[in-house]
């Protein structure tokens, strides 16, 4: 009886949902291609995660390959190179979080304070352009500038200074990762924060100006608190990808000298999959491990953001 009452109580709610869908059917129809894309390219391939618990045989395929339980994970946790790559990945990404994450926020705040519109649009275009360059091109530019025979060392030699191996020095390579990341992506990411700033009520600034607040005080007391929900969401999303990323960047910037100190998890997966006898079950186990850690970090950061007054990814929906 209780089950029937529950279904009866939920029935009006379900009808209301379908009524709303029918009212806004044009919007849902526009969303169908995106939904189909996610189903085909994001959800359906998730069936391949079963390889993490199988001994993959090419002639049998994914479905018919025999199960081997947790053998791939046992091999994974016995590999010292795996733990080294985990440490490198966490170190690079957490330092990037401290240095690179605030960069587009600061850039958006500075651009917003510009009063010359044409100059502001010009700067936005200039700062956004590097995002559309692939890491292959960026890597080539960096190597031409910073190699031993590059432009920078050529200028240093012309001034009587000793040449520096920027790309062959382990202590200099990681700062190079952060600098190139900021140069390439800060302008593009700042668009999100500029959009959030444009939604702030101008009357707040007018009242603050009447009260004698300086421009810096207006930024600190009005702009930053107003865009905090956007900052929180972007931080949550970045934390959700902390165990991945940087493959294209590091792959195109690295060399044999610094390879051991730059092997992140993505490069580790690439090496064990394509540079030795392929073991797709083992590679999938590494990817699944990364996905689980990313999910835990994303959910934890989401909870922390909600505790500090943010709305989280669900926009405060309970």
Short mmCIF file of C-alpha atoms in Angstrom, two decimals:
data_model
loop_
_atom_site.label_atom_id
_atom_site.label_comp_id
_atom_site.label_asym_id
_atom_site.label_seq_id
_atom_site.Cartn_x
_atom_site.Cartn_y
_atom_site.Cartn_z
CA UNK A 1 0.00 0.00 0.00
CA UNK A 2 2.79 2.42 0.90
CA UNK A 3 4.44 1.84 -2.48
CA UNK A 4 1.18 2.61 -4.28
CA UNK A 5 0.74 5.82 -2.27
CA UNK A 6 4.30 6.89 -3.13
CA UNK A 7 3.70 6.32 -6.85
CA UNK A 8 0.41 8.20 -6.66
CA UNK A 9 2.09 11.10 -4.89
CA UNK A 10 4.87 11.25 -7.47
CA UNK A 11 2.54 10.99 -10.48
CA UNK A 12 1.46 14.68 -10.53
CA UNK A 13 5.10 15.75 -10.32
CA UNK A 14 5.98 13.53 -13.27
CA UNK A 15 3.07 14.90 -15.29
CA UNK A 16 4.22 18.45 -14.54
CA UNK A 17 7.69 17.63 -15.82
CA UNK A 18 6.32 16.31 -19.11
CA UNK A 19 4.02 19.33 -19.42
CA UNK A 20 7.04 21.63 -19.05
CA UNK A 21 8.96 19.57 -21.63
CA UNK A 22 6.10 19.89 -24.12
CA UNK A 23 5.84 23.63 -23.50
CA UNK A 24 9.53 24.09 -24.26
CA UNK A 25 9.85 21.39 -26.91
CA UNK A 26 11.81 23.66 -29.28
CA UNK A 27 14.56 24.11 -26.69
CA UNK A 28 14.74 20.36 -26.01
CA UNK A 29 14.87 19.65 -29.74
CA UNK A 30 17.84 22.01 -30.05
CA UNK A 31 19.53 20.11 -27.21
CA UNK A 32 19.05 16.70 -28.88
CA UNK A 33 22.25 16.82 -31.02
CA UNK A 34 24.32 17.61 -27.93
CA UNK A 35 22.62 14.83 -25.95
CA UNK A 36 23.20 12.39 -28.81
CA UNK A 37 26.87 13.42 -28.99
CA UNK A 38 27.37 12.73 -25.27
CA UNK A 39 25.61 9.37 -25.51
CA UNK A 40 27.64 8.20 -28.52
CA UNK A 41 31.06 9.58 -27.61
CA UNK A 42 30.98 9.75 -23.79
CA UNK A 43 28.58 7.15 -22.37
CA UNK A 44 28.77 4.30 -24.87
CA UNK A 45 32.61 4.11 -24.76
CA UNK A 46 32.39 3.66 -20.98
CA UNK A 47 31.68 -0.01 -21.70
CA UNK A 48 35.36 -0.28 -22.60
CA UNK A 49 36.25 0.25 -18.94
CA UNK A 50 35.60 -3.46 -18.45
CA UNK A 51 39.03 -3.96 -20.04
CA UNK A 52 40.52 -2.95 -16.68
CA UNK A 53 39.27 -6.29 -15.31
CA UNK A 54 40.10 -8.42 -18.37
CA UNK A 55 43.04 -9.94 -20.21
CA UNK A 56 42.43 -8.39 -23.60
CA UNK A 57 42.78 -10.72 -26.59
CA UNK A 58 42.63 -9.02 -29.99
CA UNK A 59 41.08 -12.02 -31.73
CA UNK A 60 38.32 -12.25 -29.09
CA UNK A 61 37.51 -8.56 -28.76
CA UNK A 62 36.46 -6.68 -25.65
CA UNK A 63 33.31 -8.65 -24.84
CA UNK A 64 34.75 -12.14 -25.29
CA UNK A 65 38.13 -11.52 -23.62
CA UNK A 66 38.51 -13.45 -20.35
CA UNK A 67 38.05 -11.76 -16.97
CA UNK A 68 41.09 -11.59 -14.70
CA UNK A 69 39.66 -9.81 -11.65
CA UNK A 70 41.99 -7.23 -10.12
CA UNK A 71 45.20 -8.56 -11.73
CA UNK A 72 45.77 -5.37 -13.74
CA UNK A 73 45.41 -3.22 -10.62
CA UNK A 74 47.78 -5.45 -8.66
CA UNK A 75 50.39 -5.04 -11.40
CA UNK A 76 49.72 -1.31 -11.44
CA UNK A 77 50.35 -0.83 -7.74
CA UNK A 78 53.57 -2.85 -7.95
CA UNK A 79 55.04 -0.55 -10.61
CA UNK A 80 57.35 2.15 -9.12
CA UNK A 81 57.07 4.18 -12.35
CA UNK A 82 53.33 4.51 -11.77
CA UNK A 83 53.75 6.07 -8.33
CA UNK A 84 56.47 8.36 -9.66
CA UNK A 85 54.13 9.57 -12.42
CA UNK A 86 51.33 10.10 -9.87
CA UNK A 87 53.63 12.28 -7.77
CA UNK A 88 54.77 14.29 -10.80
CA UNK A 89 51.17 14.76 -11.98
CA UNK A 90 49.94 15.96 -8.58
CA UNK A 91 52.90 18.30 -8.11
CA UNK A 92 52.61 19.90 -11.56
CA UNK A 93 48.83 20.29 -11.36
CA UNK A 94 48.65 21.66 -7.81
CA UNK A 95 51.36 24.23 -8.54
CA UNK A 96 49.52 25.10 -11.73
CA UNK A 97 46.37 25.55 -9.68
CA UNK A 98 48.16 28.09 -7.47
CA UNK A 99 49.87 29.97 -10.31
CA UNK A 100 47.73 29.54 -13.42
CA UNK A 101 44.19 29.46 -12.05
CA UNK A 102 44.23 33.07 -10.74
CA UNK A 103 45.81 34.40 -13.96
CA UNK A 104 42.59 34.69 -16.06
CA UNK A 105 40.76 36.18 -13.06
CA UNK A 106 43.39 38.90 -12.68
CA UNK A 107 43.43 39.47 -16.44
CA UNK A 108 39.63 39.83 -16.53
CA UNK A 109 39.71 42.31 -13.63
CA UNK A 110 42.37 44.41 -15.35
CA UNK A 111 40.59 44.36 -18.71
CA UNK A 112 37.35 45.35 -17.02
CA UNK A 113 39.01 48.43 -15.53
CA UNK A 114 40.06 49.73 -18.96
CA UNK A 115 37.95 52.66 -20.11
CA UNK A 116 39.12 52.77 -23.77
CA UNK A 117 36.81 50.27 -25.49
CA UNK A 118 38.80 49.89 -28.71
CA UNK A 119 42.02 49.26 -26.82
CA UNK A 120 40.19 46.81 -24.56
CA UNK A 121 38.83 44.84 -27.55
CA UNK A 122 42.28 44.82 -29.14
CA UNK A 123 43.85 43.39 -25.99
CA UNK A 124 41.09 40.77 -25.66
CA UNK A 125 41.77 39.62 -29.23
CA UNK A 126 45.54 39.51 -28.70
CA UNK A 127 45.27 37.60 -25.42
CA UNK A 128 42.69 35.15 -26.79
CA UNK A 129 44.56 34.31 -30.01
CA UNK A 130 47.16 31.88 -28.47
CA UNK A 131 44.34 29.55 -27.40
CA UNK A 132 43.72 28.68 -31.04
CA UNK A 133 47.32 27.59 -31.59
CA UNK A 134 47.97 23.88 -31.09
CA UNK A 135 50.63 22.77 -28.62
CA UNK A 136 52.62 21.50 -31.61
CA UNK A 137 52.97 25.09 -32.83
CA UNK A 138 53.52 26.50 -29.34
CA UNK A 139 56.15 23.84 -28.65
CA UNK A 140 57.97 24.75 -31.87
CA UNK A 141 57.90 28.46 -30.94
CA UNK A 142 59.25 27.73 -27.45
CA UNK A 143 62.02 25.51 -28.79
CA UNK A 144 63.06 28.11 -31.38
CA UNK A 145 63.20 30.75 -28.67
CA UNK A 146 64.77 28.82 -25.79
CA UNK A 147 66.92 26.09 -27.33
CA UNK A 148 70.70 26.32 -26.92
CA UNK A 149 70.93 27.76 -30.44
CA UNK A 150 67.69 29.72 -30.11
CA UNK A 151 66.89 33.42 -30.17
CA UNK A 152 67.20 34.04 -26.42
CA UNK A 153 70.58 32.30 -26.09
CA UNK A 154 71.74 34.10 -29.23
CA UNK A 155 70.94 37.47 -27.61
CA UNK A 156 72.64 36.39 -24.37
CA UNK A 157 75.75 35.33 -26.26
CA UNK A 158 75.76 38.67 -28.07
CA UNK A 159 75.81 40.44 -24.69
CA UNK A 160 78.70 38.29 -23.50
CA UNK A 161 76.61 36.08 -21.22
CA UNK A 162 76.81 32.31 -20.94
CA UNK A 163 74.20 30.26 -22.75
CA UNK A 164 71.54 28.52 -20.65
CA UNK A 165 69.94 25.18 -21.48
CA UNK A 166 66.36 26.19 -20.67
CA UNK A 167 64.82 23.04 -22.12
CA UNK A 168 67.45 20.66 -20.70
CA UNK A 169 67.31 21.91 -17.12
CA UNK A 170 64.89 20.04 -14.83
CA UNK A 171 64.62 23.06 -12.50
CA UNK A 172 63.62 25.35 -15.37
CA UNK A 173 61.34 23.00 -17.28
CA UNK A 174 58.38 23.05 -14.89
CA UNK A 175 58.28 26.88 -14.63
CA UNK A 176 58.27 26.81 -18.44
CA UNK A 177 55.14 24.63 -18.31
CA UNK A 178 53.33 27.17 -16.13
CA UNK A 179 54.45 30.21 -18.14
CA UNK A 180 53.44 28.66 -21.47
CA UNK A 181 50.08 27.56 -19.99
CA UNK A 182 49.30 31.09 -18.78
CA UNK A 183 50.37 32.61 -22.11
CA UNK A 184 48.22 30.21 -24.10
CA UNK A 185 45.04 29.88 -22.03
CA UNK A 186 44.67 32.88 -19.68
CA UNK A 187 43.11 35.12 -22.34
CA UNK A 188 40.57 32.49 -23.39
CA UNK A 189 39.58 31.63 -19.80
CA UNK A 190 39.21 35.31 -18.92
CA UNK A 191 36.20 35.49 -21.27
CA UNK A 192 34.13 33.53 -18.74
CA UNK A 193 35.00 35.94 -15.93
CA UNK A 194 34.40 38.99 -18.12
CA UNK A 195 30.94 37.62 -18.91
CA UNK A 196 30.27 37.19 -15.19
CA UNK A 197 31.49 40.73 -14.49
CA UNK A 198 29.21 42.14 -17.21
CA UNK A 199 26.22 40.74 -15.30
CA UNK A 200 26.92 42.80 -12.17
CA UNK A 201 24.41 45.59 -11.52
CA UNK A 202 26.10 48.92 -12.47
CA UNK A 203 24.16 50.66 -9.68
CA UNK A 204 26.37 48.89 -7.13
CA UNK A 205 29.42 50.66 -8.55
CA UNK A 206 27.59 53.98 -8.71
CA UNK A 207 26.59 53.78 -5.06
CA UNK A 208 30.11 52.74 -4.04
CA UNK A 209 31.59 55.64 -6.01
CA UNK A 210 29.21 58.09 -4.31
CA UNK A 211 30.32 56.70 -0.95
CA UNK A 212 33.93 57.47 -1.89
CA UNK A 213 35.17 53.94 -2.62
CA UNK A 214 38.31 53.78 -4.73
CA UNK A 215 38.54 51.59 -7.85
CA UNK A 216 40.54 48.99 -5.93
CA UNK A 217 37.93 48.94 -3.14
CA UNK A 218 35.16 48.49 -5.71
CA UNK A 219 36.99 45.53 -7.24
CA UNK A 220 37.57 43.88 -3.84
CA UNK A 221 34.15 44.56 -2.34
CA UNK A 222 31.85 44.35 -5.37
CA UNK A 223 33.44 42.63 -8.36
CA UNK A 224 35.16 39.69 -6.66
CA UNK A 225 32.23 38.74 -4.37
CA UNK A 226 29.85 38.98 -7.34
CA UNK A 227 31.86 36.59 -9.51
CA UNK A 228 32.72 34.21 -6.65
CA UNK A 229 30.12 31.59 -7.79
CA UNK A 230 31.75 31.54 -11.24
CA UNK A 231 35.22 31.23 -9.70
CA UNK A 232 33.98 28.37 -7.50
CA UNK A 233 32.53 26.44 -10.45
CA UNK A 234 35.71 26.87 -12.51
CA UNK A 235 37.81 25.72 -9.55
CA UNK A 236 35.62 22.63 -9.10
CA UNK A 237 35.95 21.74 -12.78
CA UNK A 238 39.72 22.19 -12.70
CA UNK A 239 40.01 20.02 -9.59
CA UNK A 240 37.99 17.39 -11.43
CA UNK A 241 40.76 17.11 -14.01
CA UNK A 242 43.75 17.29 -11.67
CA UNK A 243 44.94 13.76 -12.55
CA UNK A 244 44.92 14.39 -16.30
CA UNK A 245 45.81 17.03 -18.83
CA UNK A 246 49.14 18.41 -20.05
CA UNK A 247 49.78 15.54 -22.46
CA UNK A 248 50.02 17.69 -25.60
CA UNK A 249 51.94 20.41 -23.79
CA UNK A 250 54.59 18.25 -22.12
CA UNK A 251 54.87 15.82 -25.03
CA UNK A 252 55.76 18.69 -27.38
CA UNK A 253 58.10 20.46 -24.93
CA UNK A 254 59.96 17.54 -23.36
CA UNK A 255 63.21 15.92 -24.42
CA UNK A 256 65.27 12.94 -23.33
CA UNK A 257 67.19 14.96 -20.73
CA UNK A 258 64.16 15.93 -18.63
CA UNK A 259 61.82 13.05 -19.60
CA UNK A 260 62.08 11.32 -16.21
CA UNK A 261 60.97 14.46 -14.32
CA UNK A 262 58.12 15.27 -16.72
CA UNK A 263 56.32 11.93 -17.09
CA UNK A 264 52.77 12.65 -15.97
CA UNK A 265 50.11 9.95 -15.85
CA UNK A 266 48.99 10.65 -19.42
CA UNK A 267 52.56 10.26 -20.68
CA UNK A 268 52.91 7.12 -18.55
CA UNK A 269 49.81 5.64 -20.22
CA UNK A 270 51.15 6.61 -23.64
CA UNK A 271 54.52 4.97 -22.92
CA UNK A 272 53.15 1.67 -21.59
CA UNK A 273 50.60 1.47 -24.43
CA UNK A 274 52.56 2.54 -27.50
CA UNK A 275 56.25 2.31 -26.62
CA UNK A 276 56.27 -1.29 -25.42
CA UNK A 277 54.19 -4.43 -25.92
CA UNK A 278 50.60 -3.13 -25.62
CA UNK A 279 48.61 -4.21 -22.58
CA UNK A 280 45.27 -2.51 -23.03
CA UNK A 281 43.83 -3.95 -19.82
CA UNK A 282 46.68 -2.46 -17.80
CA UNK A 283 46.35 0.92 -19.58
CA UNK A 284 42.60 0.97 -18.94
CA UNK A 285 43.24 0.22 -15.26
CA UNK A 286 45.45 3.33 -15.05
CA UNK A 287 42.76 5.44 -16.76
CA UNK A 288 40.05 4.11 -14.44
CA UNK A 289 42.21 4.88 -11.41
CA UNK A 290 42.66 8.47 -12.65
CA UNK A 291 38.93 8.85 -13.28
CA UNK A 292 38.03 7.66 -9.78
CA UNK A 293 40.50 10.05 -8.13
CA UNK A 294 39.24 12.92 -10.31
CA UNK A 295 35.65 12.15 -9.30
CA UNK A 296 36.56 12.12 -5.59
CA UNK A 297 38.42 15.43 -5.91
CA UNK A 298 35.56 17.00 -7.88
CA UNK A 299 32.90 15.97 -5.35
CA UNK A 300 35.06 17.02 -2.39
CA UNK A 301 35.79 20.43 -3.91
CA UNK A 302 32.11 20.84 -4.72
CA UNK A 303 31.19 20.23 -1.06
CA UNK A 304 33.87 22.66 0.16
CA UNK A 305 32.65 25.33 -2.29
CA UNK A 306 29.08 24.93 -1.01
CA UNK A 307 30.31 25.27 2.57
CA UNK A 308 31.99 28.58 1.73
CA UNK A 309 28.88 30.06 0.17
CA UNK A 310 29.19 28.87 -3.42
CA UNK A 311 26.34 27.17 -5.25
CA UNK A 312 28.44 24.26 -6.50
CA UNK A 313 27.94 22.51 -9.82
CA UNK A 314 24.27 21.86 -9.16
CA UNK A 315 23.49 25.53 -8.63
CA UNK A 316 22.23 24.93 -5.10
CA UNK A 317 19.63 22.36 -6.18
CA UNK A 318 18.89 19.87 -3.42
#
